[in-house]
mmCIF file of C-alpha atoms in Angstrom:
data_model
loop_
_atom_site.group_PDB
_atom_site.id
_atom_site.type_symbol
_atom_site.label_atom_id
_atom_site.label_comp_id
_atom_site.label_asym_id
_atom_site.label_seq_id
_atom_site.Cartn_x
_atom_site.Cartn_y
_atom_site.Cartn_z
ATOM 1 C CA MET V 1 -25.957 23.558 -17.995
ATOM 2 C CA ILE V 2 -23.265 21.074 -18.920
ATOM 3 C CA ALA V 3 -20.222 21.491 -21.171
ATOM 4 C CA PHE V 4 -17.970 18.652 -22.292
ATOM 5 C CA VAL V 5 -14.282 19.564 -22.577
ATOM 6 C CA PHE V 6 -11.534 17.437 -24.103
ATOM 7 C CA PRO V 7 -7.799 17.456 -23.285
ATOM 8 C CA GLY V 8 -4.950 18.056 -25.688
ATOM 9 C CA GLN V 9 -1.370 16.947 -26.094
ATOM 10 C CA GLY V 10 0.568 16.541 -22.857
ATOM 11 C CA SER V 11 -2.209 14.597 -21.134
ATOM 12 C CA GLN V 12 -1.046 11.246 -22.502
ATOM 13 C CA TYR V 13 0.413 8.570 -20.225
ATOM 14 C CA VAL V 14 1.240 4.871 -20.542
ATOM 15 C CA GLY V 15 -1.753 2.921 -19.269
ATOM 16 C CA MET V 16 -4.426 5.316 -20.497
ATOM 17 C CA GLY V 17 -7.548 3.562 -21.721
ATOM 18 C CA LYS V 18 -6.649 0.268 -20.059
ATOM 19 C CA ASP V 19 -10.148 -0.328 -18.686
ATOM 20 C CA LEU V 20 -11.788 0.612 -21.997
ATOM 21 C CA LEU V 21 -10.707 -2.371 -24.073
ATOM 22 C CA GLU V 22 -13.806 -4.413 -23.267
ATOM 23 C CA VAL V 23 -16.229 -1.658 -24.258
ATOM 24 C CA ALA V 24 -14.159 0.083 -26.942
ATOM 25 C CA GLY V 25 -12.005 -2.648 -28.470
ATOM 26 C CA ASP V 26 -13.643 -1.861 -31.833
ATOM 27 C CA LEU V 27 -12.414 1.745 -31.732
ATOM 28 C CA PHE V 28 -8.830 0.811 -30.835
ATOM 29 C CA LYS V 29 -8.862 -1.855 -33.580
ATOM 30 C CA LEU V 30 -10.222 0.578 -36.192
ATOM 31 C CA ALA V 31 -7.711 3.283 -35.231
ATOM 32 C CA GLY V 32 -4.871 0.737 -35.272
ATOM 33 C CA GLU V 33 -5.822 -0.402 -38.792
ATOM 34 C CA ILE V 34 -5.795 3.201 -40.019
ATOM 35 C CA LEU V 35 -2.475 3.996 -38.322
ATOM 36 C CA GLY V 36 -0.757 0.716 -39.187
ATOM 37 C CA PHE V 37 0.212 -0.280 -35.652
ATOM 38 C CA ASP V 38 -1.376 -1.654 -32.468
ATOM 39 C CA LEU V 39 -2.701 1.535 -30.865
ATOM 40 C CA ALA V 40 -4.176 -0.226 -27.823
ATOM 41 C CA LYS V 41 -0.786 -1.744 -27.043
ATOM 42 C CA LEU V 42 0.962 1.631 -27.395
ATOM 43 C CA CYS V 43 -1.551 3.358 -25.096
ATOM 44 C CA ILE V 44 -1.497 0.646 -22.442
ATOM 45 C CA GLU V 45 2.089 -0.654 -22.572
ATOM 46 C CA GLY V 46 4.052 2.183 -24.175
ATOM 47 C CA PRO V 47 6.936 2.792 -24.442
ATOM 48 C CA GLN V 48 6.454 6.405 -23.353
ATOM 49 C CA GLU V 49 8.913 7.733 -25.981
ATOM 50 C CA GLU V 50 6.787 6.261 -28.791
ATOM 51 C CA LEU V 51 3.564 7.502 -27.228
ATOM 52 C CA ASN V 52 5.091 10.988 -26.922
ATOM 53 C CA LYS V 53 5.821 11.264 -30.655
ATOM 54 C CA THR V 54 3.305 13.863 -31.729
ATOM 55 C CA GLU V 55 2.043 11.877 -34.744
ATOM 56 C CA ASN V 56 1.229 9.020 -32.317
ATOM 57 C CA THR V 57 0.107 11.125 -29.357
ATOM 58 C CA GLN V 58 -2.600 12.956 -31.257
ATOM 59 C CA PRO V 59 -4.623 9.975 -32.558
ATOM 60 C CA ALA V 60 -3.967 8.132 -29.262
ATOM 61 C CA ILE V 61 -5.501 10.869 -27.085
ATOM 62 C CA LEU V 62 -8.329 11.278 -29.598
ATOM 63 C CA THR V 63 -9.148 7.542 -29.459
ATOM 64 C CA VAL V 64 -9.110 7.291 -25.665
ATOM 65 C CA SER V 65 -11.153 10.488 -25.338
ATOM 66 C CA TYR V 66 -13.720 9.373 -27.905
ATOM 67 C CA ALA V 67 -14.027 5.909 -26.330
ATOM 68 C CA LEU V 68 -14.852 7.601 -23.017
ATOM 69 C CA LEU V 69 -17.166 10.098 -24.719
ATOM 70 C CA ARG V 70 -19.156 7.278 -26.299
ATOM 71 C CA GLU V 71 -19.739 5.757 -22.855
ATOM 72 C CA VAL V 72 -20.702 9.130 -21.364
ATOM 73 C CA LEU V 73 -23.251 9.786 -24.121
ATOM 74 C CA ALA V 74 -24.615 6.234 -23.799
ATOM 75 C CA SER V 75 -25.185 6.881 -20.100
ATOM 76 C CA GLY V 76 -27.636 9.644 -20.983
ATOM 77 C CA ILE V 77 -25.467 12.686 -20.172
ATOM 78 C CA SER V 78 -25.309 15.253 -22.958
ATOM 79 C CA PRO V 79 -23.738 18.711 -23.280
ATOM 80 C CA VAL V 80 -25.041 22.143 -24.188
ATOM 81 C CA PHE V 81 -21.555 23.221 -25.352
ATOM 82 C CA VAL V 82 -18.403 21.309 -26.300
ATOM 83 C CA ALA V 83 -14.803 22.535 -26.423
ATOM 84 C CA GLY V 84 -11.309 21.103 -26.513
ATOM 85 C CA HIS V 85 -7.846 22.378 -25.727
ATOM 86 C CA SER V 86 -5.865 22.402 -28.993
ATOM 87 C CA LEU V 87 -5.959 18.744 -30.132
ATOM 88 C CA GLY V 88 -9.030 18.274 -27.906
ATOM 89 C CA GLU V 89 -11.026 20.397 -30.339
ATOM 90 C CA TYR V 90 -10.982 17.414 -32.718
ATOM 91 C CA THR V 91 -12.741 15.209 -30.160
ATOM 92 C CA ALA V 92 -15.236 18.043 -29.671
ATOM 93 C CA ALA V 93 -15.835 18.032 -33.441
ATOM 94 C CA VAL V 94 -16.421 14.259 -33.464
ATOM 95 C CA CYS V 95 -18.802 14.711 -30.526
ATOM 96 C CA GLY V 96 -20.745 17.197 -32.647
ATOM 97 C CA GLY V 97 -20.746 14.886 -35.680
ATOM 98 C CA VAL V 98 -18.679 17.326 -37.749
ATOM 99 C CA PHE V 99 -16.698 14.362 -39.073
ATOM 100 C CA SER V 100 -16.479 10.668 -38.231
ATOM 101 C CA PHE V 101 -14.138 9.086 -35.697
ATOM 102 C CA GLU V 102 -12.415 7.292 -38.567
ATOM 103 C CA ASP V 103 -11.741 10.579 -40.359
ATOM 104 C CA ALA V 104 -10.610 12.187 -37.086
ATOM 105 C CA VAL V 105 -7.932 9.507 -36.650
ATOM 106 C CA LYS V 106 -6.595 10.229 -40.152
ATOM 107 C CA ILE V 107 -6.763 14.001 -39.637
ATOM 108 C CA THR V 108 -5.001 14.017 -36.247
ATOM 109 C CA ARG V 109 -2.302 11.670 -37.543
ATOM 110 C CA LYS V 110 -1.640 14.041 -40.468
ATOM 111 C CA ARG V 111 -1.755 17.054 -38.138
ATOM 112 C CA GLY V 112 0.906 15.433 -35.932
ATOM 113 C CA GLU V 113 3.132 14.577 -38.896
ATOM 114 C CA LEU V 114 2.911 18.098 -40.312
ATOM 115 C CA MET V 115 3.573 19.734 -36.938
ATOM 116 C CA GLN V 116 6.600 17.496 -36.385
ATOM 117 C CA LYS V 117 8.187 18.499 -39.684
ATOM 118 C CA ALA V 118 7.281 22.203 -39.417
ATOM 119 C CA GLN V 119 10.608 23.202 -37.875
ATOM 120 C CA PRO V 120 13.939 21.340 -37.582
ATOM 121 C CA GLU V 121 14.711 19.853 -34.148
ATOM 122 C CA GLY V 122 15.929 22.506 -31.720
ATOM 123 C CA VAL V 123 14.817 25.525 -33.778
ATOM 124 C CA GLY V 124 11.586 26.043 -31.867
ATOM 125 C CA SER V 125 10.435 25.594 -28.284
ATOM 126 C CA MET V 126 7.784 26.593 -25.736
ATOM 127 C CA ALA V 127 7.743 27.684 -22.095
ATOM 128 C CA ALA V 128 5.050 28.208 -19.462
ATOM 129 C CA VAL V 129 5.217 31.592 -17.719
ATOM 130 C CA LEU V 130 3.545 31.636 -14.315
ATOM 131 C CA GLY V 131 2.338 34.682 -12.410
ATOM 132 C CA LEU V 132 2.796 37.431 -14.987
ATOM 133 C CA ASP V 133 0.177 39.717 -16.533
ATOM 134 C CA GLU V 134 -0.761 38.947 -20.152
ATOM 135 C CA ASN V 135 -0.120 42.517 -21.366
ATOM 136 C CA ILE V 136 3.360 42.629 -19.822
ATOM 137 C CA LEU V 137 4.259 39.284 -21.370
ATOM 138 C CA LYS V 138 2.939 40.414 -24.757
ATOM 139 C CA GLN V 139 5.126 43.542 -24.560
ATOM 140 C CA ILE V 140 8.148 41.382 -23.699
ATOM 141 C CA CYS V 141 7.555 39.170 -26.745
ATOM 142 C CA GLU V 142 7.160 42.206 -29.003
ATOM 143 C CA SER V 143 10.382 43.737 -27.653
ATOM 144 C CA ILE V 144 12.434 40.793 -28.964
ATOM 145 C CA THR V 145 13.131 41.587 -32.598
ATOM 146 C CA ASP V 146 16.054 39.339 -33.564
ATOM 147 C CA PHE V 147 14.049 36.148 -32.930
ATOM 148 C CA TYR V 148 10.349 35.329 -33.086
ATOM 149 C CA VAL V 149 8.362 34.574 -29.910
ATOM 150 C CA ASP V 150 4.690 35.113 -29.039
ATOM 151 C CA LEU V 151 1.879 34.101 -26.693
ATOM 152 C CA ALA V 152 0.628 30.591 -27.537
ATOM 153 C CA ASN V 153 -1.682 29.348 -24.765
ATOM 154 C CA LEU V 154 -3.712 31.632 -22.501
ATOM 155 C CA ASN V 155 -4.696 28.843 -20.133
ATOM 156 C CA CYS V 156 -5.908 30.463 -16.914
ATOM 157 C CA PRO V 157 -5.066 33.430 -14.661
ATOM 158 C CA GLY V 158 -1.316 33.395 -14.106
ATOM 159 C CA GLN V 159 -0.502 30.671 -16.638
ATOM 160 C CA ILE V 160 0.498 31.640 -20.169
ATOM 161 C CA VAL V 161 2.595 29.585 -22.583
ATOM 162 C CA ILE V 162 4.950 31.290 -25.040
ATOM 163 C CA SER V 163 6.162 29.746 -28.290
ATOM 164 C CA GLY V 164 8.631 30.542 -31.048
ATOM 165 C CA HIS V 165 12.316 30.292 -31.917
ATOM 166 C CA THR V 166 14.274 28.634 -29.104
ATOM 167 C CA GLU V 167 16.496 31.709 -28.636
ATOM 168 C CA GLY V 168 13.463 33.988 -28.598
ATOM 169 C CA VAL V 169 11.746 31.849 -25.967
ATOM 170 C CA LYS V 170 14.930 31.905 -23.835
ATOM 171 C CA LYS V 171 15.206 35.704 -24.057
ATOM 172 C CA ALA V 172 11.516 36.187 -23.267
ATOM 173 C CA SER V 173 11.794 33.761 -20.334
ATOM 174 C CA GLU V 174 14.670 35.748 -18.821
ATOM 175 C CA LEU V 175 12.856 39.061 -19.277
ATOM 176 C CA ALA V 176 9.686 37.575 -17.780
ATOM 177 C CA LYS V 177 11.617 36.601 -14.633
ATOM 178 C CA GLN V 178 13.055 40.112 -14.417
ATOM 179 C CA LYS V 179 9.531 41.571 -14.739
ATOM 180 C CA GLY V 180 8.266 39.497 -11.826
ATOM 181 C CA ALA V 181 7.130 36.129 -13.180
ATOM 182 C CA LYS V 182 6.919 33.648 -10.311
ATOM 183 C CA LYS V 183 8.310 30.849 -12.425
ATOM 184 C CA VAL V 184 9.159 29.974 -16.026
ATOM 185 C CA VAL V 185 9.010 26.304 -17.010
ATOM 186 C CA PRO V 186 10.499 25.183 -20.363
ATOM 187 C CA LEU V 187 8.130 22.618 -21.901
ATOM 188 C CA GLN V 188 9.435 19.247 -23.041
ATOM 189 C CA VAL V 189 8.368 19.724 -26.651
ATOM 190 C CA SER V 190 10.296 20.034 -29.892
ATOM 191 C CA ILE V 191 7.480 21.829 -31.707
ATOM 192 C CA PRO V 192 6.651 25.545 -31.369
ATOM 193 C CA SER V 193 2.858 25.122 -31.522
ATOM 194 C CA HIS V 194 0.207 27.837 -31.852
ATOM 195 C CA CYS V 195 2.459 30.510 -33.305
ATOM 196 C CA MET V 196 3.344 31.861 -36.740
ATOM 197 C CA LEU V 197 6.129 29.276 -37.193
ATOM 198 C CA MET V 198 3.240 26.894 -37.975
ATOM 199 C CA LYS V 199 1.726 29.072 -40.724
ATOM 200 C CA ASP V 200 3.257 27.154 -43.654
ATOM 201 C CA VAL V 201 2.131 23.730 -42.416
ATOM 202 C CA ALA V 202 -1.310 25.182 -41.690
ATOM 203 C CA GLN V 203 -1.682 25.880 -45.420
ATOM 204 C CA GLU V 204 -0.678 22.296 -46.220
ATOM 205 C CA PHE V 205 -3.070 21.041 -43.549
ATOM 206 C CA GLU V 206 -5.903 23.116 -45.013
ATOM 207 C CA LYS V 207 -5.422 21.397 -48.389
ATOM 208 C CA TYR V 208 -5.480 17.991 -46.677
ATOM 209 C CA LEU V 209 -8.769 18.787 -44.894
ATOM 210 C CA LYS V 210 -10.458 19.359 -48.256
ATOM 211 C CA LYS V 211 -10.413 15.561 -48.734
ATOM 212 C CA PHE V 212 -13.014 15.207 -45.990
ATOM 213 C CA SER V 213 -16.634 16.236 -45.741
ATOM 214 C CA PHE V 214 -17.542 18.432 -42.773
ATOM 215 C CA ASN V 215 -21.066 18.579 -41.321
ATOM 216 C CA ASN V 216 -22.682 21.219 -39.141
ATOM 217 C CA SER V 217 -22.204 20.372 -35.465
ATOM 218 C CA LYS V 218 -25.024 18.999 -33.306
ATOM 219 C CA PHE V 219 -23.625 20.988 -30.378
ATOM 220 C CA PRO V 220 -22.109 24.487 -30.404
ATOM 221 C CA ILE V 221 -18.292 24.144 -30.449
ATOM 222 C CA VAL V 222 -16.400 26.888 -28.626
ATOM 223 C CA ASN V 223 -13.213 27.153 -30.660
ATOM 224 C CA ASN V 224 -9.751 28.076 -29.386
ATOM 225 C CA VAL V 225 -9.175 30.880 -31.885
ATOM 226 C CA SER V 226 -12.205 33.127 -31.369
ATOM 227 C CA ALA V 227 -13.393 31.738 -27.999
ATOM 228 C CA GLU V 228 -16.930 31.829 -29.407
ATOM 229 C CA ALA V 229 -19.383 29.103 -30.335
ATOM 230 C CA THR V 230 -20.225 27.913 -33.826
ATOM 231 C CA GLU V 231 -22.103 24.980 -35.340
ATOM 232 C CA ASP V 232 -21.269 25.880 -38.937
ATOM 233 C CA ALA V 233 -19.188 23.243 -40.739
ATOM 234 C CA GLU V 234 -17.027 25.723 -42.655
ATOM 235 C CA ALA V 235 -16.403 27.851 -39.557
ATOM 236 C CA VAL V 236 -15.303 24.775 -37.586
ATOM 237 C CA GLN V 237 -12.938 23.763 -40.394
ATOM 238 C CA ASN V 238 -11.441 27.259 -40.641
ATOM 239 C CA ALA V 239 -10.940 27.398 -36.873
ATOM 240 C CA LEU V 240 -9.078 24.067 -36.897
ATOM 241 C CA VAL V 241 -6.666 25.437 -39.506
ATOM 242 C CA LYS V 242 -6.141 28.810 -37.784
ATOM 243 C CA GLN V 243 -5.652 27.077 -34.461
ATOM 244 C CA LEU V 244 -2.298 25.704 -35.648
ATOM 245 C CA TYR V 245 -0.733 29.175 -35.756
ATOM 246 C CA SER V 246 -2.981 31.129 -33.353
ATOM 247 C CA PRO V 247 -3.013 31.285 -29.548
ATOM 248 C CA VAL V 248 -5.234 28.847 -27.658
ATOM 249 C CA ARG V 249 -7.527 31.197 -25.716
ATOM 250 C CA TRP V 250 -8.646 28.587 -23.212
ATOM 251 C CA GLN V 251 -9.417 31.015 -20.409
ATOM 252 C CA ASP V 252 -11.692 33.003 -22.739
ATOM 253 C CA CYS V 253 -13.366 29.788 -23.980
ATOM 254 C CA VAL V 254 -14.275 28.798 -20.424
ATOM 255 C CA LYS V 255 -15.457 32.307 -19.549
ATOM 256 C CA TYR V 256 -17.616 32.357 -22.690
ATOM 257 C CA MET V 257 -19.348 29.109 -21.733
ATOM 258 C CA ILE V 258 -19.916 30.310 -18.163
ATOM 259 C CA SER V 259 -21.379 33.579 -19.518
ATOM 260 C CA LYS V 260 -23.882 31.481 -21.484
ATOM 261 C CA GLY V 261 -25.016 29.634 -18.363
ATOM 262 C CA VAL V 262 -22.660 26.645 -18.114
ATOM 263 C CA ASN V 263 -22.123 25.720 -14.462
ATOM 264 C CA THR V 264 -20.842 22.145 -14.884
ATOM 265 C CA PHE V 265 -17.791 21.036 -16.873
ATOM 266 C CA ILE V 266 -17.062 17.380 -17.576
ATOM 267 C CA GLU V 267 -13.514 16.737 -18.770
ATOM 268 C CA ILE V 268 -13.504 13.587 -20.905
ATOM 269 C CA GLY V 269 -10.158 11.978 -21.693
ATOM 270 C CA PRO V 270 -6.792 11.239 -20.095
ATOM 271 C CA GLY V 271 -5.547 13.427 -17.242
ATOM 272 C CA LYS V 272 -7.106 16.211 -15.206
ATOM 273 C CA VAL V 273 -5.346 19.239 -16.711
ATOM 274 C CA LEU V 274 -8.456 21.074 -17.905
ATOM 275 C CA SER V 275 -10.363 20.524 -14.661
ATOM 276 C CA GLY V 276 -7.494 22.216 -12.821
ATOM 277 C CA LEU V 277 -7.420 25.162 -15.228
ATOM 278 C CA ILE V 278 -11.203 25.627 -15.056
ATOM 279 C CA LYS V 279 -11.108 25.701 -11.249
ATOM 280 C CA ARG V 280 -8.526 28.489 -11.437
ATOM 281 C CA ILE V 281 -10.640 30.419 -13.948
ATOM 282 C CA ASP V 282 -13.814 30.155 -11.841
ATOM 283 C CA PRO V 283 -13.798 28.207 -8.549
ATOM 284 C CA THR V 284 -17.614 28.373 -8.303
ATOM 285 C CA VAL V 285 -18.357 25.991 -11.197
ATOM 286 C CA LYS V 286 -18.523 22.215 -10.837
ATOM 287 C CA THR V 287 -15.861 20.162 -12.585
ATOM 288 C CA TYR V 288 -15.814 16.421 -13.141
ATOM 289 C CA ASN V 289 -13.197 14.275 -14.812
ATOM 290 C CA VAL V 290 -13.888 11.069 -16.740
ATOM 291 C CA GLU V 291 -10.713 9.185 -17.628
ATOM 292 C CA SER V 292 -11.984 5.723 -16.643
ATOM 293 C CA LEU V 293 -15.250 3.784 -16.441
ATOM 294 C CA ASN V 294 -15.124 4.120 -12.645
ATOM 295 C CA ASP V 295 -15.052 7.903 -13.003
ATOM 296 C CA LEU V 296 -18.176 7.675 -15.150
ATOM 297 C CA LYS V 297 -19.963 5.652 -12.472
ATOM 298 C CA SER V 298 -19.176 8.405 -9.961
ATOM 299 C CA VAL V 299 -20.379 11.158 -12.304
ATOM 300 C CA LYS V 300 -23.627 9.314 -13.002
ATOM 301 C CA LYS V 301 -24.414 9.424 -9.275
ATOM 302 C CA GLU V 302 -24.224 13.226 -9.295
ATOM 303 C CA ASP V 303 -27.238 15.471 -9.791
ATOM 304 C CA LEU V 304 -26.205 16.946 -13.135
ATOM 305 C CA LYS V 305 -28.244 19.781 -14.623
#
């Protein structure tokens, strides 16, 4: 059984989607018209600083991922489940026909703008904690009472991201090292994603989503919040809102799909982040990565079931 998985923010790089222009020029053009700038040029030529701005990054990754997805589906490969890491859940929703690509570009642009303005620069931050038990890290976060910090991404065994006030993240990082974390890596982000500091913008985002019509999904979407599958339009919409201020339970999402019989994961979009995480969650499953047309040719040669 095959699952399609889609990457989130952090997977972007200058040059992504370069070989897609011939087959997906229409998508880049449509997205560019919605956004008001040349998206293909930004993806392929940069500059990196502009591509890294969250309101640009989100529709850019979505467009490249969807362009690749369209080619994968056209090749005759289809999934039993779909899932995405944070932003990637929007590509999963487009894959399921929950909303159109055009609407997804507008929604991810708005999501990026709202996230950027959620907290003033420097107030919030995130850090990846490597090699520490989830329960210990949760206790550390709860022990810090003068600043807010909490678990944000439960990515794979030994890799958990914390998020919150910058001072809270610093304190938790120090305590994590004292408790035996192998390494703590501050993330190069200015936004404390997937924690309660995003609650206010989530409410604004929820109002914005009411402008769009949501359909039931053609494929079960395993959402980040509950790590369970749903095809229901309203449930998908609610999960996208909650995701802004709730932890991304990626490890649980992958385990859920494996428990339902998935043995092959195809990561569709820029980078290979999710393939690496999945291998650490369960080394016995097959993982493939499609971030170019050449990758798709290789995957098509495989005996996928």
